[in-house]
mmCIF file of C-alpha atoms and ligand atoms in Angstrom:
data_model
loop_
_atom_site.group_PDB
_atom_site.id
_atom_site.type_symbol
_atom_site.label_atom_id
_atom_site.label_comp_id
_atom_site.label_asym_id
_atom_site.label_seq_id
_atom_site.Cartn_x
_atom_site.Cartn_y
_atom_site.Cartn_z
ATOM 1 C CA MET D 8 0.915 19.420 22.427
ATOM 2 C CA THR D 9 2.318 19.215 18.893
ATOM 3 C CA ALA D 10 2.368 15.787 17.322
ATOM 4 C CA ARG D 11 5.485 13.954 16.297
ATOM 5 C CA ILE D 12 5.662 13.862 12.476
ATOM 6 C CA ILE D 13 6.015 10.339 11.116
ATOM 7 C CA ASP D 14 8.633 10.648 8.370
ATOM 8 C CA GLY D 15 7.364 8.270 5.673
ATOM 9 C CA LYS D 16 10.175 9.238 3.300
ATOM 10 C CA ALA D 17 12.903 8.213 5.752
ATOM 11 C CA ILE D 18 11.110 5.030 6.863
ATOM 12 C CA ALA D 19 10.513 4.059 3.216
ATOM 13 C CA ALA D 20 14.183 4.707 2.361
ATOM 14 C CA GLU D 21 15.204 2.416 5.221
ATOM 15 C CA LEU D 22 12.865 -0.337 3.976
ATOM 16 C CA ARG D 23 14.133 0.073 0.395
ATOM 17 C CA GLY D 24 17.675 -0.321 1.744
ATOM 18 C CA LYS D 25 16.761 -3.668 3.349
ATOM 19 C CA VAL D 26 15.015 -4.773 0.156
ATOM 20 C CA ALA D 27 18.052 -3.828 -1.956
ATOM 21 C CA ASP D 28 20.325 -5.807 0.416
ATOM 22 C CA ALA D 29 18.056 -8.852 0.057
ATOM 23 C CA ALA D 30 17.953 -8.459 -3.747
ATOM 24 C CA HIS D 31 21.752 -8.233 -3.915
ATOM 25 C CA ARG D 32 22.130 -11.342 -1.717
ATOM 26 C CA LEU D 33 19.718 -13.254 -3.983
ATOM 27 C CA ALA D 34 21.687 -12.235 -7.091
ATOM 28 C CA ARG D 35 25.056 -13.050 -5.476
ATOM 29 C CA ASP D 36 24.133 -16.347 -3.785
ATOM 30 C CA ARG D 37 21.445 -17.746 -6.084
ATOM 31 C CA GLY D 38 21.855 -15.934 -9.409
ATOM 32 C CA LEU D 39 18.271 -14.731 -8.972
ATOM 33 C CA VAL D 40 17.394 -11.140 -9.950
ATOM 34 C CA PRO D 41 13.848 -10.208 -8.863
ATOM 35 C CA GLY D 42 11.834 -8.870 -11.818
ATOM 36 C CA LEU D 43 8.789 -6.583 -11.680
ATOM 37 C CA ALA D 44 6.469 -6.192 -14.683
ATOM 38 C CA VAL D 45 4.327 -3.058 -14.728
ATOM 39 C CA VAL D 46 1.399 -2.944 -17.147
ATOM 40 C CA VAL D 47 -0.164 0.395 -18.064
ATOM 41 C CA VAL D 48 -3.203 0.730 -20.322
ATOM 42 C CA GLY D 49 -3.793 4.192 -21.764
ATOM 43 C CA SER D 50 -2.237 7.243 -20.132
ATOM 44 C CA HIS D 51 -3.049 9.052 -16.896
ATOM 45 C CA PRO D 52 -0.667 11.835 -15.825
ATOM 46 C CA ALA D 53 -0.752 10.660 -12.152
ATOM 47 C CA SER D 54 -0.133 7.032 -13.157
ATOM 48 C CA GLU D 55 2.794 8.099 -15.374
ATOM 49 C CA VAL D 56 4.571 9.736 -12.405
ATOM 50 C CA TYR D 57 3.825 6.780 -10.136
ATOM 51 C CA VAL D 58 4.890 4.164 -12.701
ATOM 52 C CA GLY D 59 8.084 6.128 -13.442
ATOM 53 C CA SER D 60 8.995 6.104 -9.718
ATOM 54 C CA LYS D 61 8.281 2.369 -9.433
ATOM 55 C CA THR D 62 10.560 1.595 -12.382
ATOM 56 C CA ARG D 63 13.386 3.860 -11.122
ATOM 57 C CA MET D 64 13.241 2.483 -7.595
ATOM 58 C CA ALA D 65 13.055 -1.141 -8.753
ATOM 59 C CA LEU D 66 16.229 -0.616 -10.818
ATOM 60 C CA GLY D 67 17.860 1.281 -7.932
ATOM 61 C CA SER D 68 17.149 -1.670 -5.623
ATOM 62 C CA GLY D 69 18.964 -4.142 -7.884
ATOM 63 C CA MET D 70 15.851 -5.564 -9.568
ATOM 64 C CA ARG D 71 14.787 -5.784 -13.187
ATOM 65 C CA SER D 72 11.802 -3.805 -14.374
ATOM 66 C CA TYR D 73 9.707 -4.587 -17.431
ATOM 67 C CA ASP D 74 7.265 -1.919 -18.598
ATOM 68 C CA HIS D 75 4.365 -2.888 -20.860
ATOM 69 C CA ARG D 76 2.278 -0.079 -22.305
ATOM 70 C CA LEU D 77 -0.937 -0.784 -24.161
ATOM 71 C CA PRO D 78 -3.053 1.857 -25.901
ATOM 72 C CA GLU D 79 -6.309 3.085 -24.298
ATOM 73 C CA THR D 80 -8.119 1.129 -27.033
ATOM 74 C CA ALA D 81 -6.531 -2.243 -26.110
ATOM 75 C CA SER D 82 -9.119 -4.985 -25.693
ATOM 76 C CA GLU D 83 -9.748 -7.071 -22.583
ATOM 77 C CA ALA D 84 -8.572 -10.144 -24.539
ATOM 78 C CA GLU D 85 -5.241 -8.448 -25.384
ATOM 79 C CA LEU D 86 -4.672 -7.554 -21.747
ATOM 80 C CA LEU D 87 -5.570 -11.076 -20.594
ATOM 81 C CA GLU D 88 -3.126 -12.451 -23.137
ATOM 82 C CA LEU D 89 -0.337 -10.186 -21.820
ATOM 83 C CA VAL D 90 -1.067 -11.190 -18.197
ATOM 84 C CA SER D 91 -0.983 -14.836 -19.214
ATOM 85 C CA ARG D 92 2.426 -14.336 -20.906
ATOM 86 C CA LEU D 93 3.804 -12.593 -17.811
ATOM 87 C CA ASN D 94 2.428 -15.376 -15.569
ATOM 88 C CA ALA D 95 4.477 -17.856 -17.611
ATOM 89 C CA ASP D 96 7.652 -15.725 -17.900
ATOM 90 C CA PRO D 97 10.345 -17.014 -15.500
ATOM 91 C CA VAL D 98 12.181 -13.657 -15.281
ATOM 92 C CA VAL D 99 9.019 -11.939 -14.015
ATOM 93 C CA HIS D 100 8.347 -12.457 -10.294
ATOM 94 C CA GLY D 101 5.892 -9.612 -9.722
ATOM 95 C CA ILE D 102 3.063 -8.353 -11.950
ATOM 96 C CA LEU D 103 1.381 -5.038 -11.368
ATOM 97 C CA VAL D 104 -1.485 -3.851 -13.562
ATOM 98 C CA GLN D 105 -1.876 -0.122 -13.005
ATOM 99 C CA LEU D 106 -5.460 0.836 -12.052
ATOM 100 C CA PRO D 107 -7.830 2.328 -13.033
ATOM 101 C CA LEU D 108 -8.291 0.458 -16.329
ATOM 102 C CA PRO D 109 -10.405 1.863 -19.170
ATOM 103 C CA ALA D 110 -14.150 1.328 -18.633
ATOM 104 C CA HIS D 111 -14.478 -1.325 -21.386
ATOM 105 C CA ILE D 112 -12.145 -3.674 -19.464
ATOM 106 C CA ASP D 113 -13.438 -5.744 -16.520
ATOM 107 C CA THR D 114 -10.914 -4.924 -13.774
ATOM 108 C CA GLN D 115 -11.920 -7.863 -11.540
ATOM 109 C CA LYS D 116 -11.398 -10.285 -14.411
ATOM 110 C CA ILE D 117 -7.891 -8.933 -15.125
ATOM 111 C CA VAL D 118 -6.859 -8.935 -11.454
ATOM 112 C CA ALA D 119 -8.143 -12.504 -10.999
ATOM 113 C CA ALA D 120 -6.081 -13.627 -14.017
ATOM 114 C CA ILE D 121 -2.776 -12.682 -12.317
ATOM 115 C CA ASP D 122 -0.897 -15.675 -10.876
ATOM 116 C CA PRO D 123 -1.395 -15.174 -7.078
ATOM 117 C CA ARG D 124 2.296 -16.024 -6.562
ATOM 118 C CA LYS D 125 3.211 -12.974 -8.711
ATOM 119 C CA ASP D 126 0.423 -10.728 -7.360
ATOM 120 C CA VAL D 127 2.664 -8.082 -5.737
ATOM 121 C CA ASP D 128 -0.307 -5.722 -5.313
ATOM 122 C CA GLY D 129 -2.067 -8.383 -3.226
ATOM 123 C CA PHE D 130 -5.383 -7.734 -4.993
ATOM 124 C CA THR D 131 -6.239 -11.222 -6.279
ATOM 125 C CA PRO D 132 -9.104 -13.034 -4.534
ATOM 126 C CA THR D 133 -6.573 -15.706 -3.498
ATOM 127 C CA ASN D 134 -4.302 -13.289 -1.639
ATOM 128 C CA ALA D 135 -7.259 -11.369 -0.163
ATOM 129 C CA GLY D 136 -8.665 -14.679 1.126
ATOM 130 C CA ARG D 137 -5.301 -15.828 2.459
ATOM 131 C CA LEU D 138 -4.853 -12.542 4.343
ATOM 132 C CA THR D 139 -8.356 -12.807 5.820
ATOM 133 C CA THR D 140 -7.856 -16.402 6.929
ATOM 134 C CA GLY D 141 -4.415 -15.738 8.430
ATOM 135 C CA LEU D 142 -2.394 -17.649 5.807
ATOM 136 C CA PRO D 143 0.887 -16.246 4.420
ATOM 137 C CA ALA D 144 -0.030 -13.885 1.580
ATOM 138 C CA LEU D 145 1.224 -11.094 -0.616
ATOM 139 C CA VAL D 146 -0.385 -8.143 1.182
ATOM 140 C CA PRO D 147 -1.574 -4.912 -0.530
ATOM 141 C CA CYS D 148 1.211 -2.333 -0.404
ATOM 142 C CA THR D 149 -0.571 0.768 0.922
ATOM 143 C CA PRO D 150 -2.154 -0.954 3.967
ATOM 144 C CA LEU D 151 1.144 -2.706 4.674
ATOM 145 C CA GLY D 152 2.898 0.677 4.563
ATOM 146 C CA CYS D 153 0.285 2.145 6.946
ATOM 147 C CA LEU D 154 0.866 -0.656 9.434
ATOM 148 C CA ILE D 155 4.653 -0.250 9.308
ATOM 149 C CA LEU D 156 4.318 3.508 9.903
ATOM 150 C CA ALA D 157 1.912 3.003 12.830
ATOM 151 C CA LYS D 158 4.247 0.462 14.402
ATOM 152 C CA THR D 159 7.144 2.930 14.396
ATOM 153 C CA ILE D 160 5.084 4.778 17.032
ATOM 154 C CA GLU D 161 3.292 1.870 18.714
ATOM 155 C CA PRO D 162 5.323 -1.328 18.315
ATOM 156 C CA SER D 163 2.543 -3.351 19.965
ATOM 157 C CA LEU D 164 -1.057 -2.758 18.878
ATOM 158 C CA ASP D 165 -2.353 -5.446 21.244
ATOM 159 C CA GLY D 166 -5.749 -4.323 22.589
ATOM 160 C CA ARG D 167 -5.460 -0.819 21.096
ATOM 161 C CA GLU D 168 -8.565 0.802 19.567
ATOM 162 C CA ALA D 169 -7.996 1.357 15.832
ATOM 163 C CA VAL D 170 -10.465 3.236 13.648
ATOM 164 C CA VAL D 171 -10.188 2.777 9.870
ATOM 165 C CA ILE D 172 -12.211 5.246 7.777
ATOM 166 C CA GLY D 173 -12.816 3.760 4.312
ATOM 167 C CA ARG D 174 -13.659 0.192 3.271
ATOM 168 C CA SER D 175 -12.156 -0.142 -0.202
ATOM 169 C CA ASN D 176 -10.708 -3.475 -1.294
ATOM 170 C CA ILE D 177 -7.296 -1.895 -1.866
ATOM 171 C CA VAL D 178 -6.874 0.033 1.400
ATOM 172 C CA GLY D 179 -9.557 -0.132 4.118
ATOM 173 C CA LYS D 180 -10.481 -3.844 4.109
ATOM 174 C CA PRO D 181 -6.931 -5.284 3.959
ATOM 175 C CA LEU D 182 -5.797 -2.756 6.562
ATOM 176 C CA VAL D 183 -8.516 -4.025 8.917
ATOM 177 C CA GLN D 184 -7.192 -7.575 8.468
ATOM 178 C CA LEU D 185 -3.613 -6.494 9.199
ATOM 179 C CA LEU D 186 -4.730 -4.639 12.349
ATOM 180 C CA LEU D 187 -6.794 -7.613 13.554
ATOM 181 C CA ALA D 188 -3.742 -9.824 13.072
ATOM 182 C CA GLU D 189 -1.882 -7.397 15.387
ATOM 183 C CA ASN D 190 -4.657 -7.890 18.004
ATOM 184 C CA ALA D 191 -6.022 -4.339 17.718
ATOM 185 C CA THR D 192 -9.736 -3.778 18.349
ATOM 186 C CA VAL D 193 -10.866 -2.441 14.994
ATOM 187 C CA THR D 194 -13.775 -0.250 13.927
ATOM 188 C CA ILE D 195 -14.263 0.265 10.195
ATOM 189 C CA ALA D 196 -16.177 3.394 9.216
ATOM 190 C CA HIS D 197 -17.553 4.426 5.826
ATOM 191 C CA SER D 198 -19.951 6.827 4.138
ATOM 192 C CA ARG D 199 -22.982 5.429 6.021
ATOM 193 C CA THR D 200 -21.365 5.579 9.471
ATOM 194 C CA ARG D 201 -23.330 7.656 11.961
ATOM 195 C CA ASP D 202 -21.487 10.152 14.165
ATOM 196 C CA LEU D 203 -18.182 9.675 12.343
ATOM 197 C CA ALA D 204 -16.510 12.290 14.567
ATOM 198 C CA GLY D 205 -17.541 10.362 17.711
ATOM 199 C CA VAL D 206 -16.388 7.033 16.229
ATOM 200 C CA CYS D 207 -13.084 8.608 15.210
ATOM 201 C CA ARG D 208 -12.509 10.014 18.718
ATOM 202 C CA ARG D 209 -12.491 6.453 20.097
ATOM 203 C CA GLY D 210 -9.338 5.617 18.152
ATOM 204 C CA ASP D 211 -5.957 5.282 19.793
ATOM 205 C CA LEU D 212 -5.014 4.979 16.131
ATOM 206 C CA VAL D 213 -6.909 6.538 13.231
ATOM 207 C CA PHE D 214 -6.348 5.550 9.588
ATOM 208 C CA ALA D 215 -8.087 7.843 7.074
ATOM 209 C CA ALA D 216 -8.517 6.369 3.550
ATOM 210 C CA VAL D 217 -11.440 8.300 2.155
ATOM 211 C CA GLY D 218 -10.387 10.590 -0.711
ATOM 212 C CA ARG D 219 -11.990 13.741 0.761
ATOM 213 C CA PRO D 220 -9.658 16.675 1.348
ATOM 214 C CA GLU D 221 -9.143 17.431 5.069
ATOM 215 C CA MET D 222 -12.413 15.768 6.092
ATOM 216 C CA VAL D 223 -11.092 14.559 9.458
ATOM 217 C CA ARG D 224 -10.973 17.600 11.722
ATOM 218 C CA GLY D 225 -8.702 18.204 14.688
ATOM 219 C CA HIS D 226 -11.516 17.835 17.242
ATOM 220 C CA TRP D 227 -12.305 14.316 15.855
ATOM 221 C CA ILE D 228 -8.938 13.105 17.165
ATOM 222 C CA LYS D 229 -8.440 11.599 20.615
ATOM 223 C CA PRO D 230 -5.619 13.498 22.358
ATOM 224 C CA GLY D 231 -2.344 11.651 21.844
ATOM 225 C CA ALA D 232 -3.689 9.347 19.085
ATOM 226 C CA THR D 233 -1.561 8.140 16.172
ATOM 227 C CA VAL D 234 -2.988 9.401 12.866
ATOM 228 C CA ILE D 235 -2.120 7.782 9.522
ATOM 229 C CA ASP D 236 -3.421 9.777 6.550
ATOM 230 C CA VAL D 237 -3.744 7.758 3.332
ATOM 231 C CA GLY D 238 -5.607 10.420 1.339
ATOM 232 C CA VAL D 239 -4.073 12.031 -1.726
ATOM 233 C CA ASN D 240 -6.242 14.939 -2.879
ATOM 234 C CA ARG D 241 -5.351 17.737 -5.286
ATOM 235 C CA VAL D 242 -6.936 21.033 -4.255
ATOM 236 C CA ALA D 243 -6.777 24.489 -5.819
ATOM 237 C CA ALA D 244 -4.918 27.073 -3.740
ATOM 238 C CA HIS D 245 -4.151 30.676 -4.770
ATOM 239 C CA GLY D 246 -4.265 29.872 -8.486
ATOM 240 C CA ASN D 247 -2.053 26.785 -8.039
ATOM 241 C CA SER D 248 -2.855 23.296 -6.887
ATOM 242 C CA ARG D 249 -1.426 21.407 -3.928
ATOM 243 C CA THR D 250 -1.805 17.951 -2.445
ATOM 244 C CA VAL D 251 -3.576 17.471 0.876
ATOM 245 C CA GLY D 252 -4.641 14.402 2.803
ATOM 246 C CA ASP D 253 -7.973 13.309 4.252
ATOM 247 C CA VAL D 254 -6.986 14.842 7.611
ATOM 248 C CA ALA D 255 -6.884 18.564 8.413
ATOM 249 C CA PHE D 256 -3.182 18.362 9.229
ATOM 250 C CA THR D 257 -2.651 21.737 10.908
ATOM 251 C CA GLU D 258 -5.541 21.174 13.329
ATOM 252 C CA ALA D 259 -4.869 17.484 13.930
ATOM 253 C CA ARG D 260 -1.172 17.897 14.707
ATOM 254 C CA GLU D 261 -2.127 20.028 17.747
ATOM 255 C CA ILE D 262 -4.147 17.125 19.226
ATOM 256 C CA ALA D 263 -2.553 13.912 17.932
ATOM 257 C CA GLY D 264 0.506 12.240 19.450
ATOM 258 C CA ALA D 265 1.934 11.399 16.025
ATOM 259 C CA ILE D 266 0.771 12.052 12.470
ATOM 260 C CA THR D 267 1.835 11.361 8.882
ATOM 261 C CA PRO D 268 2.214 14.346 6.538
ATOM 262 C CA VAL D 269 0.798 14.428 2.993
ATOM 263 C CA PRO D 270 2.883 14.252 0.890
ATOM 264 C CA GLY D 271 5.771 12.381 2.523
ATOM 265 C CA GLY D 272 3.841 9.911 4.687
ATOM 266 C CA VAL D 273 2.054 6.864 3.320
ATOM 267 C CA GLY D 274 2.877 7.528 -0.381
ATOM 268 C CA PRO D 275 6.603 6.604 -0.280
ATOM 269 C CA MET D 276 5.788 3.487 1.766
ATOM 270 C CA THR D 277 3.526 2.126 -0.973
ATOM 271 C CA ILE D 278 6.385 1.850 -3.476
ATOM 272 C CA ALA D 279 8.828 0.503 -0.865
ATOM 273 C CA CYS D 280 6.289 -2.227 0.055
ATOM 274 C CA LEU D 281 5.810 -3.053 -3.635
ATOM 275 C CA LEU D 282 9.554 -3.676 -3.973
ATOM 276 C CA ALA D 283 9.501 -5.736 -0.764
ATOM 277 C CA ASN D 284 6.641 -7.830 -2.168
ATOM 278 C CA THR D 285 8.577 -8.393 -5.409
ATOM 279 C CA VAL D 286 11.548 -9.810 -3.487
ATOM 280 C CA ARG D 287 9.172 -11.934 -1.367
ATOM 281 C CA ALA D 288 7.492 -13.272 -4.519
ATOM 282 C CA ALA D 289 10.862 -14.046 -6.134
ATOM 283 C CA CYS D 290 11.919 -15.993 -3.024
ATOM 284 C CA ALA D 291 8.657 -17.933 -2.799
ATOM 285 C CA LEU D 292 8.741 -18.836 -6.517
ATOM 286 C CA ALA D 293 12.302 -20.148 -6.026
ATOM 287 C CA GLY D 294 11.219 -22.234 -3.027
ATOM 288 C CA LEU D 295 13.092 -19.987 -0.552
ATOM 289 C CA PRO D 296 11.596 -18.566 2.691
ATOM 290 C CA MET D 297 9.889 -15.181 2.197
ATOM 291 C CA PRO D 298 11.837 -12.431 4.014
ATOM 292 C CA THR D 299 9.708 -10.257 6.341
ATOM 293 C CA PHE D 300 12.023 -7.184 6.360
ATOM 294 C CA ASP D 301 11.065 -6.916 10.019
ATOM 295 C CA ASP D 302 14.281 -6.736 12.072
ATOM 296 C CA ARG D 303 12.853 -8.738 14.970
ATOM 297 C CA ARG D 304 11.734 -11.600 12.700
ATOM 298 C CA GLN D 305 14.495 -11.267 10.077
ATOM 299 C CA ALA D 306 16.990 -13.003 12.357
ATOM 300 C CA VAL D 307 14.716 -16.060 12.431
ATOM 301 C CA ASP D 308 14.249 -16.008 8.634
ATOM 302 C CA ASP D 309 17.963 -15.654 7.983
ATOM 303 C CA GLY D 310 18.900 -18.288 10.534
HETATM 304 P P1 NAP P 403 -12.278 4.579 -2.513
HETATM 305 O O1 NAP P 403 -12.247 3.254 -3.176
HETATM 306 O O2 NAP P 403 -12.977 5.711 -3.179
HETATM 307 O O3 NAP P 403 -12.928 4.370 -1.062
HETATM 308 C C1 NAP P 403 -13.217 5.480 -0.242
HETATM 309 C C2 NAP P 403 -13.853 4.998 1.031
HETATM 310 O O4 NAP P 403 -14.162 6.168 1.815
HETATM 311 C C3 NAP P 403 -15.172 4.241 0.828
HETATM 312 O O5 NAP P 403 -15.220 3.108 1.669
HETATM 313 C C4 NAP P 403 -16.239 5.259 1.203
HETATM 314 O O6 NAP P 403 -17.380 4.708 1.822
HETATM 315 C C5 NAP P 403 -15.510 6.096 2.248
HETATM 316 N N1 NAP P 403 -16.096 7.428 2.312
HETATM 317 C C6 NAP P 403 -16.375 8.282 1.287
HETATM 318 N N2 NAP P 403 -16.937 9.414 1.753
HETATM 319 C C7 NAP P 403 -17.019 9.273 3.098
HETATM 320 C C8 NAP P 403 -17.519 10.088 4.146
HETATM 321 N N3 NAP P 403 -18.048 11.293 3.903
HETATM 322 N N4 NAP P 403 -17.443 9.626 5.391
HETATM 323 C C9 NAP P 403 -16.912 8.414 5.671
HETATM 324 N N5 NAP P 403 -16.409 7.581 4.729
HETATM 325 C C10 NAP P 403 -16.483 8.024 3.453
HETATM 326 O O7 NAP P 403 -10.816 5.118 -2.182
HETATM 327 P P2 NAP P 403 -9.433 4.332 -1.925
HETATM 328 O O8 NAP P 403 -8.949 3.761 -3.198
HETATM 329 O O9 NAP P 403 -9.536 3.468 -0.717
HETATM 330 O O10 NAP P 403 -8.485 5.591 -1.589
HETATM 331 C C11 NAP P 403 -8.746 6.446 -0.493
HETATM 332 C C12 NAP P 403 -7.770 7.602 -0.528
HETATM 333 O O11 NAP P 403 -6.450 7.086 -0.396
HETATM 334 C C13 NAP P 403 -7.756 8.409 -1.832
HETATM 335 O O12 NAP P 403 -7.466 9.763 -1.536
HETATM 336 C C14 NAP P 403 -6.605 7.806 -2.613
HETATM 337 O O13 NAP P 403 -6.021 8.718 -3.528
HETATM 338 C C15 NAP P 403 -5.661 7.505 -1.483
HETATM 339 N N6 NAP P 403 -4.691 6.429 -1.792
HETATM 340 C C16 NAP P 403 -3.398 6.705 -1.539
HETATM 341 C C17 NAP P 403 -2.449 5.734 -1.770
HETATM 342 C C18 NAP P 403 -1.014 6.023 -1.473
HETATM 343 O O14 NAP P 403 -0.140 5.291 -1.894
HETATM 344 N N7 NAP P 403 -0.725 7.073 -0.711
HETATM 345 C C19 NAP P 403 -2.822 4.486 -2.272
HETATM 346 C C20 NAP P 403 -4.175 4.214 -2.481
HETATM 347 C C21 NAP P 403 -5.108 5.212 -2.222
HETATM 348 P P3 NAP P 403 -18.429 3.744 1.034
HETATM 349 O O15 NAP P 403 -17.750 2.425 0.937
HETATM 350 O O16 NAP P 403 -19.615 3.734 1.934
HETATM 351 O O17 NAP P 403 -18.661 4.393 -0.291
#
């Protein structure tokens, strides 16, 4: 059996279309243009590409984008001061501080300084706590994208066995919360997990967020399972470099029922979910209901 390929690019384009429609309605009916501020400290080639795409897509979706670039040598106090200004700025509805930050800056302190209502990355302790306790929250973009992709294959996760490999605060842990909220039975694995292959084989759904090229082998996958590969790893190949995921794609696609490619799977969803969160934040700050961008629930929100 060859797995169905989950087309993250197409699904992300569809979500961006819904977000752009919502942004245009807000501008037309309320005179409200959602604004996203992106803060970059220093320069990382990968961050530059990512930040450039965010800015382009925000503008293309009818939003405003405000880029703030600080030198690598910027102090923690300067960054806190910028975050505080953005918190107070009424044209800014979403604030994203690009990570990683230089080592002399305390990342937790900066993230915690972001107004939770503008925290479109969903990384503040307030939003993490709200997600965990089942309150409405701005949810981290990559896990949200993973869930949307999985649900294109399995619309109901009720009682399904989900295995999440990786327990980072930005991917693994929030993803577990989203899956629990969908009534999946969740196992979270990490570097100390024993018999990772055996644990993985239990999953009707497997989410790999590890950062190790092609670690998850084909024989780790339960036949017919849905595999969502979050990993982005650059590897050398024939004098060039290419990007691979955390899953050995060629092997896994022979066993899985459906699988995301890398690139073209989770990556495009992350930016689409960021734009969706910016529109949600703009609505909430204006006292309007937060759109879900979920067709089945949208009708209720709009009505
Ligand atoms: P991270 O903070 O480094 O966390 C990696 C997790 O993998 C940790 O929980 C670690 O376990 C676990 N792990 C490491 N080696 C393992 C092993 N041999 N067996 C089992 N578990 C192992 O990484 P992250 O930020 O979550 O990112 C994970 C991957 O996703 C990276 O490739 C990153 O580039 C990618 N990513 C992609 C997007 C996107 O938009 N596509 C967004 C974010 C991240 P311990 O906790 O025990 O150390």
